[in-house]
Tab-separated table of C-alpha atoms in Angstrom:
chain	number	residue	atom	x	y	z
A	1	MET	CA	-40.015	7.859	4.744
A	2	VAL	CA	-37.415	5.336	5.744
A	3	LEU	CA	-36.937	1.790	4.488
A	4	HIS	CA	-35.706	-0.360	7.360
A	5	THR	CA	-34.172	-3.728	6.523
A	6	LEU	CA	-33.766	-6.347	9.243
A	7	ASN	CA	-31.873	-9.617	8.790
A	8	GLN	CA	-31.889	-11.100	12.289
A	9	ALA	CA	-33.920	-14.120	13.414
A	10	PRO	CA	-36.366	-13.762	16.334
A	11	ALA	CA	-33.684	-15.038	18.746
A	12	ASN	CA	-32.207	-11.561	18.401
A	13	ALA	CA	-35.293	-9.854	19.767
A	14	ALA	CA	-33.303	-6.794	20.855
A	15	CYS	CA	-32.523	-6.013	17.221
A	16	MET	CA	-36.227	-6.004	16.325
A	17	ALA	CA	-37.108	-4.033	19.463
A	18	SER	CA	-34.619	-1.299	18.533
A	19	ALA	CA	-35.860	-1.194	14.970
A	20	LEU	CA	-39.475	-0.901	16.137
A	21	ASN	CA	-38.457	2.057	18.322
A	22	THR	CA	-37.449	4.029	15.245
A	23	ILE	CA	-40.097	2.957	12.730
A	24	THR	CA	-42.893	5.444	12.096
A	25	SER	CA	-46.221	4.938	10.343
A	26	GLU	CA	-44.688	6.363	7.131
A	27	ASP	CA	-41.847	3.834	7.125
A	28	THR	CA	-41.503	0.327	5.723
A	29	LEU	CA	-39.912	-2.646	7.458
A	30	LEU	CA	-38.463	-5.135	4.982
A	31	LEU	CA	-37.532	-8.529	6.440
A	32	ILE	CA	-34.579	-10.184	4.710
A	33	GLU	CA	-32.380	-13.255	5.300
A	34	ASP	CA	-33.150	-14.773	8.752
A	35	GLY	CA	-35.369	-11.759	9.454
A	36	VAL	CA	-38.148	-13.482	7.456
A	37	TYR	CA	-38.748	-15.875	10.383
A	38	TRP	CA	-40.481	-12.936	12.065
A	39	THR	CA	-43.394	-13.576	9.680
A	40	LEU	CA	-44.326	-16.742	11.608
A	41	PRO	CA	-47.645	-16.338	13.464
A	42	ALA	CA	-45.841	-17.216	16.709
A	43	PHE	CA	-44.091	-13.827	16.636
A	44	ALA	CA	-47.069	-11.749	15.508
A	45	SER	CA	-47.677	-10.356	18.980
A	46	GLN	CA	-44.153	-8.925	19.103
A	47	LEU	CA	-44.804	-7.072	15.856
A	48	ALA	CA	-48.185	-5.779	17.011
A	49	ASN	CA	-46.707	-2.349	17.715
A	50	LEU	CA	-45.384	-1.933	14.184
A	51	THR	CA	-47.157	1.070	12.713
A	52	GLY	CA	-45.478	1.062	9.293
A	53	ARG	CA	-45.810	-1.284	6.333
A	54	LEU	CA	-44.386	-4.811	6.703
A	55	VAL	CA	-42.771	-6.569	3.737
A	56	ALA	CA	-40.698	-9.748	3.421
A	57	LEU	CA	-38.267	-10.733	0.683
A	58	GLU	CA	-39.792	-13.508	-1.422
A	59	ALA	CA	-36.593	-15.462	-2.109
A	60	ASP	CA	-35.684	-15.602	1.579
A	61	LEU	CA	-39.190	-16.844	2.447
A	62	LYS	CA	-39.098	-19.537	-0.239
A	63	ALA	CA	-35.605	-20.647	0.668
A	64	ARG	CA	-36.775	-21.301	4.234
A	65	ASP	CA	-40.146	-22.909	3.380
A	66	LEU	CA	-42.097	-20.053	4.925
A	67	LYS	CA	-45.537	-19.279	3.493
A	68	ALA	CA	-46.299	-15.969	5.197
A	69	ASP	CA	-49.552	-15.513	3.287
A	70	ALA	CA	-50.597	-12.730	5.633
A	71	VAL	CA	-47.485	-10.678	4.870
A	72	GLU	CA	-46.763	-8.708	1.711
A	73	SER	CA	-43.709	-10.029	-0.141
A	74	VAL	CA	-41.453	-8.516	-2.805
A	75	ASP	CA	-38.945	-9.932	-5.272
A	76	ASP	CA	-35.527	-8.362	-5.878
A	77	ALA	CA	-36.983	-5.787	-8.270
A	78	GLY	CA	-39.503	-4.905	-5.567
A	79	PHE	CA	-36.624	-4.513	-3.085
A	80	VAL	CA	-34.961	-2.047	-5.451
A	81	ALA	CA	-38.252	-0.194	-5.952
A	82	LEU	CA	-38.607	0.156	-2.175
A	83	CYS	CA	-35.055	1.551	-1.902
A	84	VAL	CA	-35.856	4.127	-4.554
A	85	SER	CA	-39.246	5.131	-3.199
A	86	HIS	CA	-37.939	5.823	0.331
A	87	ASP	CA	-35.665	8.736	1.364
A	88	LYS	CA	-33.076	6.479	2.950
A	89	VAL	CA	-32.361	2.929	4.003
A	90	VAL	CA	-31.480	1.930	7.556
A	91	SER	CA	-30.138	-1.586	8.145
A	92	TRP	CA	-30.723	-3.522	11.327
A	93	PHE	CA	-28.398	-6.511	11.803
B	1	MET	CA	-37.442	19.431	7.930
B	2	SER	CA	-33.988	20.011	6.479
B	3	THR	CA	-31.812	16.937	6.219
B	4	GLU	CA	-28.060	17.011	6.093
B	5	GLY	CA	-25.073	14.958	7.028
B	6	ILE	CA	-24.593	11.383	8.038
B	7	LEU	CA	-25.825	9.582	11.116
B	8	VAL	CA	-23.450	6.784	12.079
B	9	MET	CA	-25.454	4.364	14.194
B	10	THR	CA	-23.384	1.926	16.197
B	11	ARG	CA	-25.013	-0.887	18.173
B	12	SER	CA	-22.104	-3.213	18.979
B	13	ALA	CA	-20.034	-3.525	22.114
B	14	PRO	CA	-16.322	-2.749	21.682
B	15	TYR	CA	-13.543	-5.316	21.169
B	16	GLY	CA	-15.729	-8.387	20.394
B	17	SER	CA	-15.585	-7.365	16.754
B	18	SER	CA	-14.134	-4.512	14.737
B	19	ALA	CA	-17.562	-2.814	14.491
B	20	ALA	CA	-16.951	-0.152	17.144
B	21	ARG	CA	-13.584	0.789	15.695
B	22	ASP	CA	-15.064	0.799	12.181
B	23	ALA	CA	-17.818	3.185	13.273
B	24	LEU	CA	-15.242	5.587	14.685
B	25	ASP	CA	-13.071	5.340	11.570
B	26	VAL	CA	-16.061	6.068	9.341
B	27	ALA	CA	-16.964	9.085	11.452
B	28	LEU	CA	-13.386	10.434	11.282
B	29	THR	CA	-13.241	9.864	7.535
B	30	CYS	CA	-16.568	11.662	6.996
B	31	SER	CA	-15.149	14.587	8.939
B	32	VAL	CA	-12.028	14.672	6.764
B	33	PHE	CA	-14.349	14.957	3.742
B	34	GLU	CA	-16.123	17.785	5.571
B	35	GLN	CA	-19.391	15.917	5.859
B	36	PRO	CA	-21.300	16.721	9.047
B	37	VAL	CA	-21.408	13.591	11.192
B	38	THR	CA	-23.533	12.595	14.151
B	39	LEU	CA	-22.744	9.451	16.124
B	40	LEU	CA	-25.615	7.498	17.659
B	41	PHE	CA	-24.756	4.924	20.311
B	42	LEU	CA	-27.599	2.454	20.635
B	43	ASP	CA	-28.038	-0.915	22.402
B	44	ASP	CA	-24.648	-2.510	23.232
B	45	GLY	CA	-23.004	0.409	21.405
B	46	VAL	CA	-23.263	2.418	24.629
B	47	PHE	CA	-20.571	0.163	26.131
B	48	GLN	CA	-18.093	1.778	23.712
B	49	LEU	CA	-18.242	4.977	25.737
B	50	LEU	CA	-17.353	3.591	29.180
B	51	LYS	CA	-14.399	5.684	30.249
B	52	GLY	CA	-12.118	3.284	32.120
B	53	GLN	CA	-11.332	0.817	29.328
B	54	SER	CA	-7.955	-1.014	29.344
B	55	PRO	CA	-8.045	-3.159	26.213
B	56	SER	CA	-4.241	-3.442	26.052
B	57	VAL	CA	-4.623	-6.523	28.280
B	58	ILE	CA	-6.412	-8.239	25.383
B	59	GLY	CA	-4.038	-6.806	22.803
B	60	GLN	CA	-6.360	-4.127	21.423
B	61	LYS	CA	-6.129	-0.385	20.984
B	62	ASN	CA	-8.061	1.767	23.408
B	63	LEU	CA	-11.172	3.273	21.804
B	64	ASN	CA	-11.220	5.954	24.505
B	65	ALA	CA	-8.057	7.469	22.992
B	66	VAL	CA	-9.617	7.973	19.567
B	67	GLN	CA	-12.955	9.037	21.081
B	68	GLN	CA	-11.256	11.896	22.900
B	69	SER	CA	-9.995	13.253	19.580
B	70	LEU	CA	-13.535	13.567	18.150
B	71	PRO	CA	-13.822	17.287	19.046
B	72	LEU	CA	-10.643	17.923	17.010
B	73	TYR	CA	-12.440	16.410	14.008
B	74	ASP	CA	-15.403	18.739	14.690
B	75	ILE	CA	-17.575	15.761	15.563
B	76	LYS	CA	-19.478	17.328	18.400
B	77	ARG	CA	-22.811	15.595	18.321
B	78	LEU	CA	-22.681	12.290	20.173
B	79	CYS	CA	-26.150	10.913	20.800
B	80	VAL	CA	-26.793	8.150	23.314
B	81	SER	CA	-30.022	6.247	23.764
B	82	THR	CA	-31.402	6.843	27.246
B	83	SER	CA	-33.159	3.491	27.324
B	84	SER	CA	-30.026	1.619	26.189
B	85	LEU	CA	-28.126	3.153	29.112
B	86	GLU	CA	-30.907	2.366	31.575
B	87	GLN	CA	-31.326	-1.230	30.390
B	88	ARG	CA	-27.629	-1.781	31.123
B	89	GLY	CA	-27.588	-0.019	34.469
B	90	LEU	CA	-25.217	2.681	33.189
B	91	ARG	CA	-25.123	6.342	34.102
B	92	GLN	CA	-24.108	9.296	31.966
B	93	ASP	CA	-21.209	10.143	34.324
B	94	GLU	CA	-19.584	6.791	33.493
B	95	LEU	CA	-19.098	7.889	29.872
B	96	ILE	CA	-15.867	9.314	28.450
B	97	LEU	CA	-17.360	12.339	26.673
B	98	PRO	CA	-20.298	14.696	27.141
B	99	VAL	CA	-23.237	13.252	25.217
B	100	GLU	CA	-26.737	14.178	24.135
B	101	LEU	CA	-29.280	11.791	25.649
B	102	VAL	CA	-32.029	10.711	23.262
B	103	ASP	CA	-35.314	9.158	24.371
B	104	ASP	CA	-36.863	6.374	22.295
B	105	ALA	CA	-39.610	8.763	21.223
B	106	ALA	CA	-37.018	11.122	19.722
B	107	LEU	CA	-35.209	8.457	17.667
B	108	PRO	CA	-37.386	8.664	14.521
B	109	ALA	CA	-36.803	12.427	14.351
B	110	LEU	CA	-33.048	11.921	14.755
B	111	LEU	CA	-33.035	9.516	11.798
B	112	ALA	CA	-35.184	11.912	9.788
B	113	GLN	CA	-32.766	14.812	10.394
B	114	HIS	CA	-29.926	13.134	8.498
B	115	ARG	CA	-29.533	12.541	4.792
B	116	HIS	CA	-27.977	9.121	5.348
B	117	VAL	CA	-28.014	6.623	8.178
B	118	LEU	CA	-25.133	4.172	8.305
B	119	SER	CA	-25.470	1.207	10.682
B	120	ILE	CA	-22.227	-0.326	11.870
C	1	MET	CA	11.393	-2.242	3.301
C	2	ALA	CA	14.832	-0.718	3.753
C	3	THR	CA	17.162	-0.253	6.689
C	4	GLU	CA	19.547	2.611	7.379
C	5	LYS	CA	22.205	3.005	10.009
C	6	ILE	CA	21.435	6.246	11.838
C	7	ALA	CA	23.515	7.373	14.841
C	8	GLY	CA	24.838	3.840	15.261
C	9	GLN	CA	21.407	2.198	15.167
C	10	GLU	CA	19.890	0.034	12.423
C	11	ILE	CA	16.494	1.574	11.587
C	12	ALA	CA	13.922	-0.116	9.332
C	13	PHE	CA	11.511	1.812	7.154
C	14	ASP	CA	8.489	0.658	5.177
C	15	ASP	CA	8.041	1.283	1.451
C	16	GLU	CA	6.697	4.783	2.084
C	17	GLY	CA	9.486	5.758	4.445
C	18	TYR	CA	7.600	5.376	7.731
C	19	LEU	CA	9.368	3.775	10.704
C	20	GLU	CA	8.715	0.059	11.155
C	21	GLU	CA	9.438	0.236	14.892
C	22	LEU	CA	8.068	3.453	16.345
C	23	SER	CA	10.063	3.188	19.579
C	24	LEU	CA	13.345	3.547	17.655
C	25	TRP	CA	12.613	7.170	16.770
C	26	THR	CA	15.211	9.734	17.821
C	27	PRO	CA	15.720	13.359	16.782
C	28	GLU	CA	18.596	12.054	14.597
C	29	VAL	CA	16.094	9.879	12.729
C	30	ALA	CA	13.956	12.970	12.105
C	31	GLU	CA	17.029	14.864	10.844
C	32	TYR	CA	17.858	12.008	8.481
C	33	LEU	CA	14.292	11.736	7.130
C	34	ALA	CA	14.044	15.526	6.757
C	35	SER	CA	17.221	15.664	4.696
C	36	ARG	CA	15.761	13.028	2.379
C	37	GLU	CA	12.728	15.304	1.908
C	38	GLY	CA	14.988	18.325	1.359
C	39	ILE	CA	13.826	19.935	4.606
C	40	ILE	CA	16.172	21.572	7.104
C	41	LEU	CA	14.596	21.257	10.526
C	42	THR	CA	14.206	24.510	12.458
C	43	GLU	CA	12.568	25.280	15.803
C	44	ALA	CA	9.318	25.845	13.888
C	45	HIS	CA	9.504	22.278	12.563
C	46	TRP	CA	10.420	20.717	15.889
C	47	GLU	CA	7.475	22.208	17.752
C	48	ILE	CA	5.136	20.647	15.188
C	49	LEU	CA	6.931	17.290	15.307
C	50	TYR	CA	6.677	17.176	19.097
C	51	LEU	CA	3.049	18.259	18.897
C	52	LEU	CA	2.430	15.352	16.496
C	53	ARG	CA	4.129	12.923	18.881
C	54	ASP	CA	2.040	14.279	21.744
C	55	PHE	CA	-1.138	13.888	19.640
C	56	TYR	CA	-0.209	10.280	18.909
C	57	SER	CA	0.527	9.380	22.517
C	58	ARG	CA	-2.760	10.932	23.610
C	59	TYR	CA	-5.112	9.783	20.851
C	60	GLU	CA	-3.274	6.679	19.552
C	61	HIS	CA	-3.399	7.650	15.896
C	62	SER	CA	-1.715	10.083	13.529
C	63	PRO	CA	-3.967	13.047	12.781
C	64	ALA	CA	-5.400	13.909	9.385
C	65	MET	CA	-4.913	17.491	8.210
C	66	ARG	CA	-8.052	18.939	9.763
C	67	PRO	CA	-7.455	17.813	13.368
C	68	LEU	CA	-3.747	18.613	12.981
C	69	VAL	CA	-4.545	22.215	12.093
C	70	LYS	CA	-6.980	22.389	14.990
C	71	ALA	CA	-4.500	20.907	17.472
C	72	VAL	CA	-1.779	23.335	16.327
C	73	LYS	CA	-4.222	26.219	16.675
C	74	GLN	CA	-5.131	25.185	20.208
C	75	THR	CA	-1.533	24.661	21.322
C	76	LEU	CA	0.533	27.158	19.332
C	77	GLY	CA	-2.038	29.819	18.477
C	78	ASP	CA	-4.035	31.066	15.509
C	79	ASP	CA	-0.994	32.229	13.485
C	80	LYS	CA	0.404	28.707	13.271
C	81	GLY	CA	-2.892	26.848	13.251
C	82	ARG	CA	-3.401	27.336	9.521
C	83	SER	CA	-2.863	24.860	6.696
C	84	ILE	CA	-0.751	27.339	4.707
C	85	TYR	CA	1.732	27.619	7.604
C	86	LEU	CA	2.013	23.831	7.874
C	87	MET	CA	2.322	23.499	4.079
C	88	GLN	CA	5.327	25.842	4.176
C	89	LEU	CA	7.039	23.718	6.832
C	90	PHE	CA	6.161	20.317	5.398
C	91	PRO	CA	5.414	20.782	1.696
C	92	GLY	CA	3.096	18.356	-0.041
C	93	SER	CA	1.040	16.825	2.707
C	94	PRO	CA	1.883	18.173	6.182
C	95	ALA	CA	-0.073	15.384	7.905
C	96	LYS	CA	1.808	12.643	6.037
C	97	VAL	CA	5.262	14.235	5.942
C	98	GLY	CA	4.949	15.388	9.560
C	99	ALA	CA	3.925	11.920	10.740
C	100	ARG	CA	6.839	10.382	8.831
C	101	LEU	CA	9.437	12.725	10.348
C	102	ALA	CA	7.879	12.420	13.807
C	103	GLY	CA	8.269	8.631	13.671
C	104	LEU	CA	4.532	7.929	13.603
C	105	PRO	CA	2.430	5.652	11.384
C	106	LYS	CA	0.931	7.055	8.189
C	107	PRO	CA	-2.369	8.821	8.956
C	108	ASP	CA	-5.314	6.522	8.178
C	109	ASN	CA	-7.854	9.143	7.287
C	110	CYS	CA	-5.728	11.294	5.039
C	111	LEU	CA	-6.685	12.367	1.552
């Protein structure tokens, strides 16, 4: 079980593509910073292959006026809980 | 599956930033602390391994020099993404050191094999 | 930083005694630095110092202890490629003291 964090906006599609290559169905992808723009419906098709759980950081969504109702969000305590509940954290930036 | 050691994952091209050099320095330091290290060259990181680099013309130290010392630090496992090479039109014989080619399908297992994964 | 006149040449050292300008190294500089460490350089020392200089010119950095031992083992054989042997020649930290006497920068990855 790996927690993947990704902080790059959709313009950096290669970063997401590489992350998706390594994410298994047991893993979680947490979108942070500009990575939260991936929650926009316009990019949903590019995330269609994601087999693991998708989560976005609440503060980064709010800061950018993103609603992302369809995506699970966590606060900072939730971020910490995810770090603890996974074997390791891999950052994509 | 047993997990041990550190996977240093490097995805940046050399010389545009200090990332490539930092990844090497981390790997060498891990070795000095006798931690098993694997290097994974992914995406633009594969450019770090091209063997004919001459960065002195832009005032930088040659990564190839340090890379060739990796066996002396007992860092023997250098993994390179097959698809990253292919996407960039590179061949294995253009690389400075012998490497282990890793298909996309094998990447999750490679991450799982290591206790820590450090992206640089 | 301090400067010393060695064999007619002004040589600058940093606070830890490493050469400021690597190209100014001469065997006389090594003799001078060794005497400050209380070491009398013998053939056994010189072969390590030249091995260190060769390592630096090839790999562009000063080795930490582990790769130094390995390089000595590969070049000079198993008897010399041991940390105890290098400790006897360059007491304290062979990688650091050796690099200093060989006119190289301080090793980055040294404990």
